[in-house]
Amino acid sequence: KQEVTQIPAALSVPEGENLVLNCSFTDSAIYNLQWFRQDPGKGLTSLLLIQSSQREQTSGRLNASLDKSSGRSTLYIAASQPGDSATYLCAVCPTGNQFYFGTGTSLTVIP
Amino acid sequence: NAGVTQTPKFQVLKTGQSMTLQCAQDMNHEYMSWYRQDPGMGLRLIHYSVGAGITDQGEVPNGYNVSRSTTEDFPLRLLSAAPSQTSVYFCASSPTTWGGGQETQYFGPGTRLLVL
C-alpha cells in the first residue's frame, strides 16, 4: 500500500520568505502527483499536478518538483504572503483510479 | 457552473441510524469519489465511480454503500452509523478516469458528520 508522508506537519514563517514543503511516498510506480490547498472548514483546491513523466510544474509563485526514483516531491512557495496560510496536501495516484493523501503541512505566514 | 455540491453541511446522528450524504456535480465528469478526512489520518478513499452504473471500493469501504444511477449524482449511504464514522466527508469529481491523464480532481465543500 502506498504511504505518503509530509514534513513538517506545521510551519510558521514571516511574510516574504521563500519556503519548501516536502512530500515523500513509498512506491515510485505512480501516474501523477498533485498538490492541494485546504483552507479551514473548506474543501480542497488543486494547485499543481505533475505527471509521472514530468520533473516539475510551475504556477505563479508556486513550483512543484517530482523525483520518482527517490519517492519525493517538493512544493516551493516564493515570497510568501499571509493569504498563503492554509494546509497543503500532496496526493499520489498509483493506479489511475485512486489517490493516496498525505496528512498535510499547516502553513502560517505572519504579516 | 456550481461545481461539486454536497448536502447537508453538517449532520448529527445517533448510533444505528442510517442516512445518505448527497453529492452532485454539473461538469459532466465521469469520475466521482468519496473521501473521509480524520485528524492525523489525511484523506482516505471510501468508494469511487468511473461512470454511471460503475462503482468500486476504495481504501476504507466498510459501513458505506454507493450507487451511480446518473452522471451527476453520487450519494454515499451509511447503513448503520457508528461513532467511528464521525468525520468530515468530501466528494470529488474529475473529467475522466486517471491512468496518466492530465486530469485534476475538484472537491466539494464537505459534510461534517457527528455520530453519538
GROMACS .gro file of N, CA, C and O in nm, chain A residues 1 31-32 34 36 38 40-46 49 51 54 57 89 93 95-103, chain B residues 31 35 37 40-43 45 48 50 57-59 90 97-109 112:
model
  224
    1LYS      N    1   0.084  -0.118   0.000
    1LYS     CA    2   0.000   0.000   0.000
    1LYS      C    3   0.089   0.125   0.000
    1LYS      O    4   0.190   0.130   0.067
   31TYR      N    5   0.120   0.734  -1.138
   31TYR     CA    6   0.079   0.802  -1.261
   31TYR      C    7   0.105   0.951  -1.250
   31TYR      O    8   0.147   1.016  -1.345
   32ASN      N    9   0.074   1.008  -1.136
   32ASN     CA   10   0.096   1.150  -1.116
   32ASN      C   11   0.092   1.184  -0.968
   32ASN      O   12   0.060   1.100  -0.883
   34GLN      N   13  -0.018   1.524  -0.709
   34GLN     CA   14  -0.090   1.651  -0.707
   34GLN      C   15  -0.075   1.720  -0.572
   34GLN      O   16  -0.076   1.654  -0.468
   36PHE      N   17  -0.248   2.008  -0.323
   36PHE     CA   18  -0.373   2.076  -0.296
   36PHE      C   19  -0.354   2.176  -0.182
   36PHE      O   20  -0.265   2.163  -0.099
   38GLN      N   21  -0.590   2.349   0.132
   38GLN     CA   22  -0.717   2.339   0.204
   38GLN      C   23  -0.722   2.451   0.307
   38GLN      O   24  -0.638   2.458   0.397
   40PRO      N   25  -0.929   2.638   0.626
   40PRO     CA   26  -1.006   2.582   0.738
   40PRO      C   27  -1.155   2.572   0.708
   40PRO      O   28  -1.217   2.668   0.662
   41GLY      N   29  -1.211   2.454   0.730
   41GLY     CA   30  -1.353   2.432   0.708
   41GLY      C   31  -1.396   2.428   0.563
   41GLY      O   32  -1.516   2.432   0.534
   42LYS      N   33  -1.299   2.418   0.472
   42LYS     CA   34  -1.330   2.420   0.330
   42LYS      C   35  -1.284   2.291   0.263
   42LYS      O   36  -1.216   2.208   0.322
   43GLY      N   37  -1.322   2.279   0.136
   43GLY     CA   38  -1.275   2.167   0.057
   43GLY      C   39  -1.134   2.191   0.006
   43GLY      O   40  -1.068   2.287   0.044
   44LEU      N   41  -1.088   2.102  -0.081
   44LEU     CA   42  -0.953   2.111  -0.135
   44LEU      C   43  -0.954   2.181  -0.270
   44LEU      O   44  -1.046   2.160  -0.351
   45THR      N   45  -0.850   2.258  -0.292
   45THR     CA   46  -0.832   2.325  -0.421
   45THR      C   47  -0.701   2.277  -0.482
   45THR      O   48  -0.598   2.282  -0.417
   46SER      N   49  -0.708   2.231  -0.605
   46SER     CA   50  -0.589   2.183  -0.672
   46SER      C   51  -0.494   2.298  -0.705
   46SER      O   52  -0.536   2.403  -0.755
   49LEU      N   53  -0.044   1.979  -1.067
   49LEU     CA   54  -0.044   1.837  -1.096
   49LEU      C   55   0.079   1.805  -1.179
   49LEU      O   56   0.105   1.873  -1.279
   51GLN      N   57   0.267   1.509  -1.390
   51GLN     CA   58   0.258   1.375  -1.448
   51GLN      C   59   0.386   1.298  -1.416
   51GLN      O   60   0.491   1.356  -1.390
   54GLN      N   61   0.699   1.397  -1.590
   54GLN     CA   62   0.748   1.534  -1.572
   54GLN      C   63   0.836   1.544  -1.447
   54GLN      O   64   0.826   1.464  -1.355
   57GLN      N   65   0.642   2.141  -1.220
   57GLN     CA   66   0.535   2.224  -1.273
   57GLN      C   67   0.538   2.355  -1.197
   57GLN      O   68   0.571   2.359  -1.079
   89LEU      N   69  -0.164   1.983   0.103
   89LEU     CA   70  -0.170   1.838   0.096
   89LEU      C   71  -0.111   1.789  -0.035
   89LEU      O   72  -0.135   1.850  -0.140
   93CYS      N   73  -0.118   0.925  -0.719
   93CYS     CA   74  -0.213   0.840  -0.790
   93CYS      C   75  -0.136   0.723  -0.849
   93CYS      O   76  -0.073   0.739  -0.953
   95THR      N   77  -0.259   0.404  -0.936
   95THR     CA   78  -0.328   0.304  -1.017
   95THR      C   79  -0.410   0.362  -1.131
   95THR      O   80  -0.455   0.290  -1.216
   96GLY      N   81  -0.431   0.490  -1.130
   96GLY     CA   82  -0.518   0.551  -1.229
   96GLY      C   83  -0.656   0.580  -1.177
   96GLY      O   84  -0.729   0.657  -1.235
   97ASN      N   85  -0.697   0.521  -1.067
   97ASN     CA   86  -0.830   0.544  -1.013
   97ASN      C   87  -0.831   0.585  -0.867
   97ASN      O   88  -0.936   0.619  -0.815
   98GLN      N   89  -0.719   0.579  -0.800
   98GLN     CA   90  -0.720   0.608  -0.657
   98GLN      C   91  -0.610   0.706  -0.622
   98GLN      O   92  -0.502   0.702  -0.679
   99PHE      N   93  -0.640   0.790  -0.527
   99PHE     CA   94  -0.546   0.886  -0.472
   99PHE      C   95  -0.508   0.843  -0.330
   99PHE      O   96  -0.592   0.796  -0.255
  100TYR      N   97  -0.380   0.864  -0.293
  100TYR     CA   98  -0.338   0.847  -0.156
  100TYR      C   99  -0.283   0.980  -0.109
  100TYR      O  100  -0.191   1.036  -0.172
  101PHE      N  101  -0.340   1.030   0.002
  101PHE     CA  102  -0.307   1.162   0.051
  101PHE      C  103  -0.209   1.156   0.168
  101PHE      O  104  -0.213   1.062   0.249
  102GLY      N  105  -0.127   1.259   0.178
  102GLY     CA  106  -0.051   1.281   0.298
  102GLY      C  107  -0.137   1.352   0.401
  102GLY      O  108  -0.251   1.392   0.373
  103THR      N  109  -0.083   1.370   0.521
  103THR     CA  110  -0.159   1.433   0.629
  103THR      C  111  -0.150   1.584   0.626
  103THR      O  112  -0.217   1.651   0.701
  142TYR      N  113  -1.571   1.064  -1.351
  142TYR     CA  114  -1.515   1.008  -1.230
  142TYR      C  115  -1.565   1.084  -1.108
  142TYR      O  116  -1.558   1.208  -1.105
  146TYR      N  117  -1.431   1.067  -0.003
  146TYR     CA  118  -1.322   1.056   0.093
  146TYR      C  119  -1.376   1.090   0.231
  146TYR      O  120  -1.470   1.165   0.246
  148GLN      N  121  -1.205   1.251   0.595
  148GLN     CA  122  -1.086   1.317   0.649
  148GLN      C  123  -1.094   1.316   0.801
  148GLN      O  124  -1.185   1.372   0.860
  151GLY      N  125  -0.504   1.370   1.171
  151GLY     CA  126  -0.384   1.286   1.174
  151GLY      C  127  -0.385   1.172   1.075
  151GLY      O  128  -0.288   1.096   1.068
  152MET      N  129  -0.493   1.158   0.996
  152MET     CA  130  -0.504   1.043   0.905
  152MET      C  131  -0.499   1.086   0.759
  152MET      O  132  -0.485   1.004   0.670
  153GLY      N  133  -0.517   1.212   0.731
  153GLY     CA  134  -0.526   1.253   0.593
  153GLY      C  135  -0.659   1.212   0.533
  153GLY      O  136  -0.747   1.160   0.602
  154LEU      N  137  -0.676   1.231   0.405
  154LEU     CA  138  -0.797   1.188   0.335
  154LEU      C  139  -0.781   1.044   0.292
  154LEU      O  140  -0.677   1.004   0.239
  156LEU      N  141  -0.979   0.727   0.073
  156LEU     CA  142  -1.082   0.700  -0.027
  156LEU      C  143  -1.178   0.592   0.022
  156LEU      O  144  -1.137   0.485   0.067
  159TYR      N  145  -1.543   0.490  -0.516
  159TYR     CA  146  -1.533   0.574  -0.633
  159TYR      C  147  -1.614   0.515  -0.748
  159TYR      O  148  -1.654   0.397  -0.743
  161VAL      N  149  -1.637   0.528  -1.192
  161VAL     CA  150  -1.577   0.573  -1.319
  161VAL      C  151  -1.683   0.604  -1.424
  161VAL      O  152  -1.649   0.633  -1.539
  168GLN      N  153  -1.468  -0.014  -0.468
  168GLN     CA  154  -1.427   0.019  -0.332
  168GLN      C  155  -1.292   0.088  -0.330
  168GLN      O  156  -1.204   0.058  -0.410
  169GLY      N  157  -1.278   0.176  -0.233
  169GLY     CA  158  -1.150   0.238  -0.208
  169GLY      C  159  -1.081   0.174  -0.090
  169GLY      O  160  -1.092   0.054  -0.067
  170GLU      N  161  -1.013   0.256  -0.014
  170GLU     CA  162  -0.930   0.209   0.096
  170GLU      C  163  -1.010   0.170   0.220
  170GLU      O  164  -0.975   0.076   0.291
  201PHE      N  165  -1.577   1.426   0.207
  201PHE     CA  166  -1.561   1.506   0.086
  201PHE      C  167  -1.594   1.423  -0.036
  201PHE      O  168  -1.553   1.307  -0.048
  208THR      N  169  -1.142   0.910  -1.600
  208THR     CA  170  -1.060   0.832  -1.510
  208THR      C  171  -0.914   0.871  -1.530
  208THR      O  172  -0.878   0.935  -1.629
  209TRP      N  173  -0.833   0.834  -1.438
  209TRP     CA  174  -0.693   0.874  -1.441
  209TRP      C  175  -0.617   0.786  -1.539
  209TRP      O  176  -0.649   0.777  -1.652
  210GLY      N  177  -0.517   0.725  -1.500
  210GLY     CA  178  -0.441   0.643  -1.593
  210GLY      C  179  -0.345   0.728  -1.672
  210GLY      O  180  -0.322   0.705  -1.790
  211GLY      N  181  -0.288   0.826  -1.606
  211GLY     CA  182  -0.184   0.902  -1.672
  211GLY      C  183  -0.233   1.026  -1.744
  211GLY      O  184  -0.157   1.094  -1.810
  212GLY      N  185  -0.360   1.059  -1.730
  212GLY     CA  186  -0.412   1.175  -1.799
  212GLY      C  187  -0.378   1.305  -1.729
  212GLY      O  188  -0.311   1.307  -1.627
  213GLN      N  189  -0.424   1.414  -1.785
  213GLN     CA  190  -0.397   1.546  -1.732
  213GLN      C  191  -0.499   1.590  -1.630
  213GLN      O  192  -0.502   1.705  -1.592
  214GLU      N  193  -0.581   1.498  -1.583
  214GLU     CA  194  -0.697   1.540  -1.506
  214GLU      C  195  -0.664   1.576  -1.363
  214GLU      O  196  -0.579   1.517  -1.299
  215THR      N  197  -0.739   1.671  -1.312
  215THR     CA  198  -0.731   1.706  -1.172
  215THR      C  199  -0.865   1.677  -1.108
  215THR      O  200  -0.964   1.657  -1.177
  216GLN      N  201  -0.869   1.672  -0.978
  216GLN     CA  202  -0.993   1.648  -0.906
  216GLN      C  203  -1.048   1.778  -0.849
  216GLN      O  204  -0.973   1.863  -0.802
  217TYR      N  205  -1.179   1.791  -0.854
  217TYR     CA  206  -1.249   1.905  -0.800
  217TYR      C  207  -1.327   1.858  -0.677
  217TYR      O  208  -1.403   1.762  -0.685
  218PHE      N  209  -1.308   1.928  -0.565
  218PHE     CA  210  -1.367   1.883  -0.440
  218PHE      C  211  -1.487   1.968  -0.402
  218PHE      O  212  -1.491   2.089  -0.428
  219GLY      N  213  -1.584   1.903  -0.335
  219GLY     CA  214  -1.694   1.974  -0.275
  219GLY      C  215  -1.652   2.034  -0.142
  219GLY      O  216  -1.541   2.010  -0.094
  220PRO      N  217  -1.741   2.110  -0.077
  220PRO     CA  218  -1.707   2.179   0.048
  220PRO      C  219  -1.707   2.090   0.170
  220PRO      O  220  -1.661   2.132   0.276
  223ARG      N  221  -1.980   1.761   0.750
  223ARG     CA  222  -1.931   1.723   0.882
  223ARG      C  223  -2.035   1.634   0.948
  223ARG      O  224  -2.150   1.675   0.964
   0.00000   0.00000   0.00000
